[in-house]
Amino acid sequence: MTTRKGTGQGGPSRRAMLTGTAKAVGVAAVFGLGLHTIVAGQATVKAAQALRPPGALADERDFLAACTRCGLCVRACPYDTLKLAGVADEAPIGTPFFTARDVPCEMCEDIPCVVACPTGALDHGLTDITKADMGVAVLIDRTTCLNMLGLRCDVCYRVCPLIDEAITLDMRPNTRTGVHAIFEPTVHPDACTGCGKCEKACVLPEAAAIKVLPREVALGSSAEHYRLGWEEKRKHGEALIQDTIDLPDRGYSPDHVESTPSGGLKGFKP
Amino acid sequence: MSTTPKNPAAGRDIVLPQDPARLAVAAKGRLRASKWLLLRRVSQALALVLFLTGPLLGVWIMRGTLASSEILGVVPFTDPLVFVQSLAAGHGLIATAWIGAALLVALYVVFGGRAFCSWVCPVNVLTDGAHRLRVRLGIKQGLQISRSARLWALAAVVAVSALAGSIAWEVVNPVTLLHRELVFGVVFTGSLAWMLIGGVVLFDIFAANRGWCGHLCPVGAAYGLIGTASLTRVSARARDACDQCMACYHVCPEPHVINPALKGGEGETPVILSRDCTNCGRCIDICHRDVFAFTHRFDHRTVEPANDTEPKSRPAAPAAAE
């Protein structure tokens, strides 16, 4: 098309056009390869670090296929929680994310960010914010957490929108004093929405002892190849194997065996 | 293009590329000779201001960015190329995006596909500046880029979206990067976005004339495809008045679109039908004989020159038109 002025029937003009097209195709292919490298690199390198808005498609690949990086969710957020990522941020450029330690998700009941999303990158099926899954809180530093030191901070537990569901305080003996209890903040991943209010509220001066991480970073995969005996027993209603032969315990043969009320052996010290 | 064109009308002023507006300014005054350019700059400014009244003044007119937006919280827009990439990446978009993309396609079918480029896109302001600088610096050398290059770039963008399963072009798209930068102010921390945009400007100044917007940008290519059917078009309706001063060729960002309309013979339409035309209207401004005017694509009328003080025979159509 560039050389329509050619005189002959497919002399220099057609050749020029063909070589021009070939060049364009070649350059476009190189350009496509480069673009693919950048896109694939961004998706994998930065995927696992960012906290996404509520309702964000769980698979980062699905999310990046749907998110137009328009920022409508950011505009809809009444608490300025959401930001669009710049080059230096932990999310691919232009995509929405939040930093829980700065501004956590306030868990609006009407979830305006999801409503604002024009493409479904934030799933409009999410109508109950307590079902959101932005990440999972993890008590990541047990050496600085005040509760783990035996103090009664409890702040992460108190601010949790799903108190006693997503975070409980589990008591165990304080072996340092011998008389007190340690109230260990324990996160229950099934209930935790990853809103980050615990991380925001943690009283430690800089970094929090409890942090929200993307689910795939925070959690191990469950040991599906294990049958948990107590679960199986509960499902079955009774022990699965009856009439097991109770062999004598080697190396433990006290003269007189007295059972405790709970069924253990009195005086047994492993 | 030669600096000393063969002067078709002996004794006339030779319009130098440095100042193609001289005759128009003399004939119509500086304001009328820049009418569409000024309107265009106002429109381009509005494309930012309407997005900025919300965050700056609390008056929300447009939200979002050029990728997806909504007017007054009601009317959704989604960029058609972003939409196609998302589909290619395997995401079935929700209704809002379908409506938003359809609305934009309809809008640009009416006003001209690449009207996006010249009336909305923020990069256009920069590349217009780059072009001015290139002319002022007298840089003539440059890459010769095939007219079809942007279509191949567009194909590559959609293919990569499908392969990577991700809206690929939005990672590096200078158009939305710049717009997002200006509307959200999020990229200041990193220099990559500015390097990309600076790269586009430097490329246009030193490497290729109208290199980015005129030859490579896949967003422009996509809007160009929409423009294949665009209703609003420029017509060289008074082409009989043309005295071949060449000013329109000098200012047109896509000079190849002018020839078929301006130099068309009897029975050939004076309407510029090429999808590459951005409907910028600069040719209307710059023509001191008012050859060009906005009209619709079915208006094939030609009109007699309005104030033809120097009647002259129509120049013969070049061989290419045969």
XYZ file of C-alpha atoms in Angstrom:
592
model
C 0.000 0.000 0.000
C 2.909 2.291 0.598
C 4.085 2.038 -2.967
C 0.991 2.257 -5.099
C 2.878 4.501 -7.461
C 4.700 1.487 -8.900
C 4.301 1.249 -12.625
C 4.494 -2.391 -13.585
C 2.187 -5.233 -12.683
C 3.911 -6.408 -9.530
C 7.421 -5.258 -10.227
C 9.155 -3.284 -7.563
C 5.888 -2.232 -5.907
C 4.727 -5.721 -5.084
C 8.181 -6.764 -3.960
C 8.455 -3.686 -1.773
C 5.056 -4.388 -0.331
C 5.895 -8.009 0.395
C 9.230 -7.210 2.023
C 7.568 -4.395 3.946
C 4.902 -6.765 5.200
C 7.465 -9.433 6.040
C 9.435 -6.876 8.015
C 6.323 -5.739 9.837
C 5.398 -9.316 10.705
C 8.915 -10.022 11.921
C 9.066 -6.928 14.060
C 5.584 -7.630 15.412
C 6.664 -11.161 16.340
C 9.728 -9.877 18.205
C 7.555 -7.243 19.861
C 5.043 -9.920 20.845
C 7.763 -12.109 22.364
C 9.085 -9.194 24.379
C 5.628 -8.259 25.566
C 4.892 -11.858 26.508
C 8.095 -12.027 28.555
C 7.192 -8.869 30.451
C 3.581 -9.893 31.024
C 4.402 -13.433 32.136
C 7.222 -12.161 34.339
C 5.047 -9.592 36.070
C 2.248 -12.043 36.692
C 4.415 -14.660 38.362
C 6.937 -12.525 40.194
C 4.486 -10.136 41.736
C 1.431 -12.319 42.032
C 1.909 -13.856 45.436
C 2.742 -10.726 47.369
C -0.174 -8.385 46.909
C -3.375 -8.218 48.928
C -6.247 -7.824 46.486
C -9.626 -6.170 47.074
C -12.462 -8.369 48.343
C -13.912 -10.644 45.706
C -10.778 -10.591 43.550
C -10.647 -13.729 41.428
C -8.602 -16.182 43.446
C -6.230 -17.251 40.689
C -3.935 -14.318 39.916
C -3.964 -15.342 36.253
C -7.759 -15.103 36.153
C -7.569 -11.764 37.904
C -5.088 -10.349 35.385
C -7.255 -11.610 32.538
C -10.154 -9.574 33.885
C -8.708 -6.497 35.565
C -8.497 -3.519 33.191
C -6.529 -1.534 35.795
C -9.121 1.229 35.578
C -9.153 2.121 39.262
C -12.944 2.208 39.679
C -12.652 -0.002 42.787
C -10.069 2.411 44.171
C -12.454 5.309 43.595
C -15.312 3.392 45.200
C -13.399 2.618 48.406
C -14.628 5.043 51.087
C -11.579 4.529 53.285
C -8.838 4.956 50.679
C -7.741 1.435 51.441
C -7.189 0.444 47.842
C -4.366 1.798 45.733
C -3.312 1.254 42.138
C 0.146 -0.235 42.010
C 3.043 1.833 40.797
C 6.154 0.282 39.338
C 7.790 -0.186 42.737
C 4.762 -1.711 44.458
C 4.249 -5.389 45.129
C 1.437 -5.799 42.588
C 1.645 -5.679 38.771
C 1.526 -2.069 37.607
C -1.863 -0.398 37.683
C -3.674 -3.214 39.510
C -5.495 -2.578 42.806
C -4.019 -3.742 46.092
C -3.847 -2.649 49.689
C -1.281 -2.530 52.428
C -2.972 -3.731 55.595
C -0.473 -2.079 57.930
C -1.277 1.330 56.359
C -5.024 1.130 55.753
C -6.826 -2.173 56.238
C -10.117 -3.159 54.624
C -12.993 -1.857 56.715
C -15.283 -4.593 55.403
C -18.163 -2.406 54.175
C -21.381 -4.372 54.186
C -22.358 -3.155 50.696
C -18.842 -3.879 49.321
C -18.749 -0.817 47.007
C -15.443 -1.821 45.388
C -16.957 -5.051 44.088
C -20.070 -3.246 42.861
C -17.886 -0.733 40.997
C -15.842 -3.334 39.115
C -16.996 -3.230 35.486
C -15.479 -6.509 34.342
C -15.998 -9.033 37.114
C -12.338 -9.094 38.141
C -13.928 -8.558 41.534
C -16.579 -11.255 41.683
C -20.059 -9.758 41.921
C -21.169 -13.042 43.467
C -19.597 -11.851 46.715
C -22.418 -10.162 48.612
C -21.460 -11.120 52.167
C -18.231 -9.393 53.133
C -17.569 -11.941 55.872
C -17.090 -14.484 53.070
C -14.341 -12.365 51.506
C -10.935 -13.906 51.066
C -8.294 -11.225 50.702
C -5.694 -13.266 52.523
C -5.062 -14.906 55.867
C -3.654 -13.355 59.021
C -0.629 -15.145 60.413
C 0.994 -14.595 63.793
C 4.272 -14.368 62.007
C 6.556 -13.296 64.840
C 5.965 -15.228 68.047
C 9.031 -13.700 69.713
C 7.807 -10.094 69.760
C 4.047 -10.585 70.078
C 3.175 -9.207 73.522
C 0.626 -11.919 74.170
C 3.220 -14.557 73.415
C 5.472 -12.897 75.970
C 2.750 -13.485 78.511
C 1.272 -9.986 78.513
C -2.359 -9.202 77.878
C -2.298 -7.048 74.733
C -5.135 -8.824 72.917
C -5.512 -5.920 70.482
C -5.516 -8.041 67.311
C -8.190 -10.228 68.844
C -10.293 -7.287 69.991
C -10.319 -5.489 66.622
C -11.099 -8.576 64.570
C -14.483 -8.064 62.845
C -15.004 -11.791 63.293
C -13.817 -11.973 66.881
C -13.859 -15.506 68.328
C -14.329 -16.887 64.834
C -11.300 -15.698 62.875
C -9.095 -15.072 65.900
C -9.371 -16.818 69.232
C -7.145 -16.548 72.281
C -5.904 -20.006 73.139
C -4.678 -20.417 76.686
C -1.646 -22.393 77.617
C 0.646 -22.398 80.665
C 3.269 -19.713 80.962
C 6.301 -21.862 81.746
C 8.405 -18.798 82.585
C 6.364 -17.820 85.614
C 4.868 -21.202 86.233
C 1.600 -19.681 87.451
C 0.274 -17.500 84.620
C -1.281 -18.241 81.270
C -0.225 -17.227 77.776
C -3.181 -16.118 75.650
C -2.014 -17.065 72.201
C -3.771 -15.251 69.336
C -4.773 -18.053 67.018
C -6.055 -17.386 63.497
C -8.592 -19.712 61.963
C -8.043 -19.564 58.204
C -11.539 -20.777 57.332
C -13.088 -17.710 58.960
C -10.369 -15.085 58.393
C -11.215 -12.652 55.545
C -7.755 -11.095 55.414
C -9.091 -7.612 56.105
C -5.896 -6.750 57.951
C -7.399 -4.884 60.895
C -5.306 -7.040 63.217
C -2.122 -6.161 61.349
C -3.050 -2.488 61.389
C -3.839 -2.565 65.119
C -0.772 -4.500 66.268
C 0.864 -2.242 68.853
C 4.465 -3.019 67.890
C 6.190 0.150 66.713
C 7.128 -0.718 63.121
C 6.270 -4.057 61.616
C 3.375 -5.998 63.086
C 3.778 -9.393 64.714
C 0.581 -10.512 62.985
C 0.465 -10.023 59.212
C -2.001 -10.743 56.455
C -0.536 -12.804 53.664
C -2.094 -14.097 50.465
C -3.638 -17.445 51.206
C -1.241 -19.439 49.059
C 1.697 -17.866 50.887
C 0.217 -18.189 54.360
C -1.013 -21.754 54.356
C 0.447 -25.177 53.811
C -1.505 -27.595 51.715
C -3.541 -29.934 53.834
C -2.211 -33.444 54.343
C -4.890 -35.205 52.381
C -2.972 -38.489 52.328
C -3.389 -38.709 56.087
C -6.508 -40.115 57.684
C -6.966 -38.368 60.983
C -7.939 -41.181 63.369
C -10.088 -39.026 65.595
C -11.972 -37.611 62.601
C -12.571 -41.080 61.173
C -13.680 -42.303 64.577
C -16.092 -39.393 64.893
C -17.537 -40.005 61.438
C -17.851 -43.721 62.076
C -19.389 -43.232 65.481
C -16.987 -45.695 67.106
C -13.483 -46.979 66.697
C -12.920 -48.426 63.237
C -11.066 -51.441 64.507
C -12.546 -53.407 67.411
C -11.010 -56.013 69.659
C -7.429 -54.904 69.247
C -4.972 -56.944 71.229
C -3.484 -54.791 73.960
C 0.147 -55.767 74.115
C 2.181 -55.004 77.224
C 4.166 -51.791 77.039
C 7.817 -52.588 76.900
C 9.987 -50.824 79.440
C 7.058 -49.727 81.504
C 6.049 -52.214 84.110
C 5.119 -50.575 87.364
C 4.176 -52.819 90.201
C 0.860 -51.221 90.643
C -1.083 -49.585 87.783
C -3.743 -47.086 88.727
C -5.925 -45.441 86.085
C -6.801 -41.778 86.156
C -10.445 -40.715 85.630
C -9.620 -39.664 82.054
C -8.361 -43.122 81.183
C -4.608 -42.395 81.428
C -2.153 -44.085 83.682
C -1.488 -42.403 86.965
C 2.132 -41.530 87.523
C 3.057 -41.979 83.856
C 5.899 -39.672 82.874
C 7.216 -40.202 79.360
C 8.827 15.306 1.611
C 11.111 17.801 -0.098
C 11.945 21.134 1.479
C 11.592 22.932 -1.833
C 8.519 21.524 -3.489
C 8.051 22.034 -7.163
C 6.032 25.157 -7.111
C 2.816 24.448 -8.935
C 1.734 28.080 -9.237
C 4.662 30.187 -10.335
C 5.006 33.451 -8.511
C 3.068 32.223 -5.501
C 4.528 32.021 -2.036
C 6.213 28.750 -1.414
C 4.857 27.306 1.791
C 7.760 26.000 3.769
C 7.179 23.107 6.140
C 8.407 25.304 8.978
C 5.361 27.474 8.675
C 2.562 25.737 6.843
C 0.029 27.975 8.595
C 1.271 31.215 7.068
C -1.195 31.458 4.221
C -4.111 30.371 6.357
C -3.270 32.918 9.015
C -3.034 35.613 6.374
C -6.353 34.595 4.839
C -8.439 33.781 7.922
C -6.647 35.181 10.941
C -4.745 33.215 13.556
C -7.826 32.160 15.498
C -9.725 30.635 12.600
C -6.522 29.057 11.359
C -6.235 27.214 14.688
C -9.917 26.621 15.447
C -9.997 22.834 15.395
C -6.561 22.559 16.947
C -7.706 24.660 19.890
C -10.965 22.734 20.247
C -8.977 19.538 20.150
C -6.670 20.697 22.918
C -9.700 21.699 24.975
C -11.176 18.244 24.410
C -7.906 16.547 25.373
C -7.717 18.692 28.500
C -11.322 17.787 29.340
C -10.424 14.110 29.055
C -8.221 14.747 32.077
C -10.157 17.476 33.880
C -13.431 15.521 33.970
C -11.549 12.692 35.665
C -9.809 15.058 38.073
C -12.727 17.128 39.417
C -13.635 14.146 41.595
C -10.366 13.565 43.426
C -9.497 17.276 43.542
C -12.847 18.978 44.153
C -15.164 16.165 45.167
C -17.326 16.687 42.084
C -17.458 13.301 40.403
C -18.071 13.514 36.676
C -15.906 10.717 35.323
C -14.417 7.952 37.407
C -11.772 5.435 36.440
C -9.329 5.778 33.573
C -9.401 5.409 29.806
C -9.351 1.615 30.266
C -12.736 1.599 32.006
C -14.716 4.493 33.342
C -18.190 5.663 34.191
C -19.963 8.992 33.744
C -21.734 10.312 36.842
C -21.714 6.813 38.230
C -24.203 5.677 35.605
C -22.900 5.277 32.062
C -20.083 2.724 31.786
C -17.283 2.801 29.240
C -14.754 0.084 28.546
C -11.989 0.506 26.013
C -12.743 -1.866 23.125
C -9.143 -3.090 22.827
C -8.944 -3.817 26.561
C -12.268 -5.618 26.222
C -11.036 -7.757 23.321
C -7.831 -8.591 25.182
C -9.798 -9.709 28.216
C -11.938 -11.949 26.036
C -8.816 -13.324 24.352
C -7.321 -13.979 27.780
C -10.294 -16.193 28.514
C -12.373 -13.994 30.797
C -16.071 -13.727 30.024
C -16.734 -10.189 31.118
C -19.823 -9.122 33.024
C -22.589 -7.074 31.418
C -21.194 -3.707 32.499
C -18.089 -4.233 30.386
C -20.101 -5.441 27.369
C -22.329 -2.379 27.558
C -19.328 -0.118 28.142
C -17.443 -1.455 25.139
C -20.540 -1.312 22.918
C -21.180 2.296 23.913
C -17.620 3.326 23.065
C -17.709 1.512 19.732
C -21.003 3.266 18.909
C -19.605 6.622 20.019
C -16.510 6.280 17.873
C -18.458 4.978 14.892
C -20.344 8.264 15.053
C -17.443 10.619 15.709
C -14.695 8.755 13.873
C -12.675 5.818 15.164
C -9.394 7.550 15.537
C -11.076 10.633 16.924
C -9.970 8.931 20.141
C -6.368 9.536 19.086
C -6.705 13.199 18.293
C -9.459 14.306 20.676
C -8.964 12.193 23.800
C -5.615 10.420 24.010
C -3.093 12.206 26.259
C -0.112 10.753 24.385
C -1.199 12.625 21.257
C -0.362 15.946 22.894
C 3.177 14.726 23.506
C 3.701 13.211 20.079
C 2.296 16.343 18.390
C 4.927 18.246 20.335
C 7.553 15.717 19.327
C 6.582 16.192 15.693
C 6.877 19.977 15.977
C 10.293 19.606 17.527
C 11.371 17.169 14.837
C 10.349 19.634 12.124
C 12.005 22.520 13.931
C 15.227 20.565 14.343
C 15.059 19.784 10.641
C 15.394 16.046 11.136
C 14.598 14.312 7.882
C 16.047 10.859 8.329
C 13.941 8.224 9.900
C 12.718 4.673 9.873
C 10.273 3.856 7.137
C 7.581 1.919 8.933
C 5.036 -0.085 6.997
C 1.450 1.165 7.045
C 0.362 -2.239 8.240
C 2.794 -2.297 11.186
C 0.206 -1.139 13.712
C -2.210 -3.835 12.625
C 0.480 -6.448 13.211
C 1.222 -4.865 16.565
C -2.498 -5.068 17.355
C -2.567 -8.731 16.323
C 0.479 -9.409 18.489
C -1.149 -7.724 21.489
C -4.276 -9.856 21.198
C -2.216 -13.008 20.596
C -0.051 -12.369 23.661
C -3.193 -11.753 25.733
C -4.469 -15.152 24.659
C -1.128 -16.881 25.272
C -0.371 -15.277 28.620
C -3.987 -15.362 29.785
C -3.703 -11.745 30.809
C -4.673 -8.329 29.468
C -1.210 -7.903 28.024
C -1.019 -4.417 26.597
C -2.084 -2.727 29.825
C 1.265 -3.658 31.334
C 3.093 -1.236 29.043
C 0.376 0.758 27.245
C 1.680 4.360 27.194
C -1.868 5.680 26.696
C -3.387 4.315 29.885
C -0.087 4.528 31.778
C 0.026 8.257 31.147
C -3.673 8.776 31.794
C -3.565 6.709 34.990
C -0.476 8.600 36.039
C -2.185 11.944 35.573
C -5.534 10.924 37.073
C -4.340 8.759 39.959
C -0.768 9.975 40.364
C 0.394 6.496 41.191
C 3.401 5.909 39.030
C 5.532 8.815 40.169
C 7.478 6.507 42.444
C 8.723 4.383 39.594
C 10.419 5.695 36.534
C 9.407 2.908 34.150
C 6.197 4.585 33.048
C 7.946 7.853 32.366
C 10.752 6.032 30.592
C 8.181 4.408 28.325
C 6.441 7.689 27.583
C 9.760 9.506 27.205
C 10.837 6.716 24.881
C 7.784 7.275 22.706
C 8.529 11.002 22.479
C 12.226 10.482 21.704
C 11.287 7.838 19.133
C 8.982 10.342 17.429
C 11.579 13.108 17.471
C 14.632 11.192 16.337
C 13.708 7.775 14.978
C 10.587 8.054 12.878
C 8.294 10.833 11.754
C 4.932 10.393 13.506
C 6.390 7.059 14.512
C 4.248 6.075 17.470
C 0.760 7.447 16.894
C 1.076 7.330 13.122
C 2.548 3.882 12.679
C 2.825 1.642 15.724
C 0.282 2.225 18.461
C -2.058 -0.796 18.650
C -4.670 1.251 20.505
C -4.834 3.611 17.545
C -4.992 0.606 15.229
C -8.002 -0.734 17.127
C -9.790 2.595 16.991
C -8.834 2.784 13.326
C -10.673 -0.475 12.709
C -13.734 1.029 14.384
C -13.221 4.078 12.156
C -13.660 1.961 9.047
C -17.360 2.711 9.436
C -17.152 6.111 11.099
C -19.894 8.564 10.199
C -18.120 11.845 10.838
C -15.537 12.465 8.156
C -13.607 15.305 6.600
C -14.465 16.141 3.034
C -12.270 18.014 0.556
C -15.550 19.334 -0.805
C -14.083 22.511 -2.298
C -11.173 20.677 -3.838
C -11.532 22.690 -7.026
C -10.171 25.628 -5.069
C -6.994 23.805 -4.101
C -3.903 25.646 -5.247
C -1.523 22.890 -4.180
C 0.149 24.855 -1.432
C 0.708 21.500 0.312
C -0.018 22.921 3.761
C -2.524 20.137 4.542
C 0.035 17.468 3.694
C 2.504 19.126 6.020
C 0.212 19.251 9.027
C -1.723 16.016 8.537
C -0.584 13.270 10.911
C -1.580 10.702 8.285
C -0.854 12.511 5.006
C -1.654 9.519 2.818
C -5.356 9.847 3.631
C -5.680 13.201 1.852
C -4.682 12.237 -1.643
C -7.623 10.084 -2.738
C -10.100 12.744 -1.603
C -8.296 15.903 -2.614
C -6.919 14.625 -5.908
C -9.809 12.379 -6.817
C -11.114 12.798 -10.306
C -14.671 13.440 -11.444
C -17.098 11.053 -9.822
C -14.701 10.155 -7.028
C -15.776 11.123 -3.570
C -14.130 14.104 -1.917
C -14.713 12.464 1.479
C -11.622 11.222 3.311
C -12.693 7.650 3.958
C -9.407 6.160 5.154
C -9.693 4.605 8.597
C -6.315 6.152 9.399
C -7.771 9.680 9.375
C -7.991 10.886 12.971
C -10.632 13.557 12.308
C -8.301 16.072 13.910
C -9.483 18.807 11.549
C -6.064 20.352 11.196
C -6.412 20.326 7.411
C -9.571 22.416 7.781
C -7.654 24.952 9.866
C -4.626 25.117 7.690
C -6.260 25.431 4.285
C -6.298 29.071 3.268
C -8.857 28.290 0.568
C -11.261 26.441 2.879
C -11.182 23.273 0.854
C -11.940 20.980 3.777
C -14.956 20.693 6.063
C -16.416 18.191 8.511
C -19.375 16.267 7.166
C -20.697 12.708 7.167
C -19.333 9.857 5.146
C -22.284 9.741 2.734
C -22.006 13.398 1.774
C -20.241 13.097 -1.562
C -21.095 16.611 -2.754
C -18.420 18.897 -4.012
C -18.963 22.630 -3.814
C -17.731 25.526 -5.861
C -14.919 27.547 -4.295
C -16.403 30.226 -2.049
C -14.119 33.168 -2.776
C -12.199 32.078 -5.766
C -10.161 35.158 -6.503
C -7.609 33.211 -8.456
C -9.469 30.746 -10.610
C -7.272 27.988 -11.833
C -7.717 24.715 -13.500
C -7.902 21.588 -11.382
C -4.581 19.869 -11.146
C -4.431 16.580 -12.932
C -4.949 13.591 -10.743
C -1.726 11.686 -10.178
C -1.188 8.378 -11.860
C -1.948 6.513 -8.661
C -5.608 7.351 -8.939
C -6.026 5.505 -12.171
